[in-house]
Amino acid sequence: MVAIADMMRKKTDGRDPNLFEHFSSVTQSLGVYTAHDYADILEFLIGRWKLAALERGLSGEGRDAQEYVCGLPPRIRKLQERAEERAKKLGPRPAKFSWIFDREVVIV
């Protein structure tokens, strides 16, 4: 459980701490992979792996990780609503992606 939570927290390439935010902004604006899709996938995996039902053998850290992971889908949906409002106010802005040779992409 702790490993899953750690993986979900570390969405970076080691260079850009906002990599996932930038990536999701681009894919969201293109409509190819939305926050809604991401939350749906997480809900599916949480259910398939029965993560919310795990109780035996979890340490305090494990229970905290379980709470974090199982709470991600609704949190992602709420953050997406805020991001959409913020994007309307900010308009298009540039972001560099290290994994495409620091090419600058406009995020809408």
Tab-separated table of C-alpha atoms in Angstrom:
chain	number	residue	atom	x	y	z
A	1	MET	CA	0.000	0.000	0.000
A	2	VAL	CA	2.844	2.357	0.872
A	3	ALA	CA	4.526	1.629	-2.482
A	4	ILE	CA	1.331	2.453	-4.406
A	5	ALA	CA	0.901	5.726	-2.504
A	6	ASP	CA	4.554	6.603	-3.098
A	7	MET	CA	4.199	5.960	-6.830
A	8	MET	CA	1.089	8.140	-6.996
A	9	ARG	CA	2.907	10.994	-5.248
A	10	LYS	CA	6.025	10.904	-7.459
A	11	LYS	CA	4.781	11.845	-10.893
A	12	THR	CA	7.937	13.584	-12.035
A	13	ASP	CA	10.906	12.935	-14.259
A	14	GLY	CA	13.334	14.239	-11.671
A	15	ARG	CA	13.638	17.587	-13.427
A	16	ASP	CA	10.162	19.074	-13.514
A	17	PRO	CA	8.253	18.795	-10.238
A	18	ASN	CA	5.072	19.810	-12.107
A	19	LEU	CA	5.488	17.300	-14.937
A	20	PHE	CA	2.215	15.480	-14.343
A	21	GLU	CA	0.317	18.758	-14.037
A	22	HIS	CA	1.771	19.953	-17.352
A	23	PHE	CA	1.187	16.609	-19.062
A	24	SER	CA	-2.389	16.387	-17.833
A	25	SER	CA	-3.098	19.962	-18.942
A	26	VAL	CA	-2.012	19.121	-22.494
A	27	THR	CA	-3.888	15.826	-22.689
A	28	GLN	CA	-6.945	17.357	-21.027
A	29	SER	CA	-7.070	20.210	-23.538
A	30	LEU	CA	-6.756	17.711	-26.400
A	31	GLY	CA	-9.391	15.473	-24.845
A	32	VAL	CA	-7.237	12.348	-25.228
A	33	TYR	CA	-6.725	11.570	-21.537
A	34	THR	CA	-8.755	13.573	-19.109
A	35	ALA	CA	-8.770	13.831	-15.337
A	36	HIS	CA	-12.128	12.085	-15.470
A	37	ASP	CA	-10.500	9.158	-17.319
A	38	TYR	CA	-7.686	9.060	-14.769
A	39	ALA	CA	-10.097	9.054	-11.820
A	40	ASP	CA	-12.143	6.295	-13.490
A	41	ILE	CA	-9.023	4.150	-13.968
A	42	LEU	CA	-7.977	4.669	-10.348
A	43	GLU	CA	-11.458	3.751	-9.113
A	44	PHE	CA	-11.355	0.592	-11.223
A	45	LEU	CA	-7.934	-0.439	-9.888
A	46	ILE	CA	-8.828	0.376	-6.278
A	47	GLY	CA	-11.904	-1.840	-6.653
A	48	ARG	CA	-10.148	-4.619	-8.571
A	49	TRP	CA	-7.325	-4.802	-6.043
A	50	LYS	CA	-9.779	-4.354	-3.140
A	51	LEU	CA	-7.534	-1.683	-1.648
A	52	ALA	CA	-10.277	-0.067	0.430
A	53	ALA	CA	-11.082	-3.420	2.070
A	54	LEU	CA	-7.527	-4.216	3.136
A	55	GLU	CA	-7.276	-4.204	6.898
A	56	ARG	CA	-5.066	-7.055	8.073
A	57	GLY	CA	-1.375	-6.399	8.282
A	58	LEU	CA	-1.479	-2.679	7.582
A	59	SER	CA	0.745	-0.523	9.739
A	60	GLY	CA	-0.195	3.032	10.625
A	61	GLU	CA	1.783	4.162	7.592
A	62	GLY	CA	-0.074	1.600	5.489
A	63	ARG	CA	-3.449	2.862	6.686
A	64	ASP	CA	-2.429	6.446	5.896
A	65	ALA	CA	-1.331	5.314	2.426
A	66	GLN	CA	-4.622	3.456	1.965
A	67	GLU	CA	-6.600	6.552	2.888
A	68	TYR	CA	-4.529	8.644	0.458
A	69	VAL	CA	-4.840	6.218	-2.477
A	70	CYS	CA	-8.540	5.483	-1.986
A	71	GLY	CA	-9.271	9.200	-1.684
A	72	LEU	CA	-7.535	10.110	-4.935
A	73	PRO	CA	-10.435	9.720	-7.415
A	74	PRO	CA	-12.759	12.266	-5.777
A	75	ARG	CA	-9.806	14.555	-5.057
A	76	ILE	CA	-8.734	14.414	-8.715
A	77	ARG	CA	-12.235	15.282	-9.879
A	78	LYS	CA	-12.386	18.270	-7.536
A	79	LEU	CA	-8.919	19.452	-8.602
A	80	GLN	CA	-9.944	19.156	-12.239
A	81	GLU	CA	-12.899	21.457	-11.678
A	82	ARG	CA	-10.575	24.026	-10.120
A	83	ALA	CA	-8.018	23.590	-12.907
A	84	GLU	CA	-10.660	24.234	-15.553
A	85	GLU	CA	-11.650	27.466	-13.829
A	86	ARG	CA	-7.997	28.513	-13.472
A	87	ALA	CA	-7.297	27.715	-17.147
A	88	LYS	CA	-10.174	29.957	-18.209
A	89	LYS	CA	-8.668	32.827	-16.222
A	90	LEU	CA	-5.015	32.261	-17.215
A	91	GLY	CA	-5.471	31.373	-20.854
A	92	PRO	CA	-2.757	29.598	-22.873
A	93	ARG	CA	0.694	29.331	-21.269
A	94	PRO	CA	3.979	27.612	-22.194
A	95	ALA	CA	5.493	24.585	-20.440
A	96	LYS	CA	8.671	22.657	-21.269
A	97	PHE	CA	8.798	18.862	-21.301
A	98	SER	CA	12.200	17.318	-20.627
A	99	TRP	CA	11.186	14.032	-22.217
A	100	ILE	CA	10.648	15.813	-25.539
A	101	PHE	CA	14.043	17.536	-25.381
A	102	ASP	CA	12.758	20.506	-23.377
A	103	ARG	CA	10.445	21.439	-26.219
A	104	GLU	CA	8.029	24.145	-25.184
A	105	VAL	CA	4.351	23.331	-25.580
A	106	VAL	CA	1.456	25.701	-25.095
A	107	ILE	CA	-0.962	24.546	-22.436
A	108	VAL	CA	-4.510	25.709	-22.968
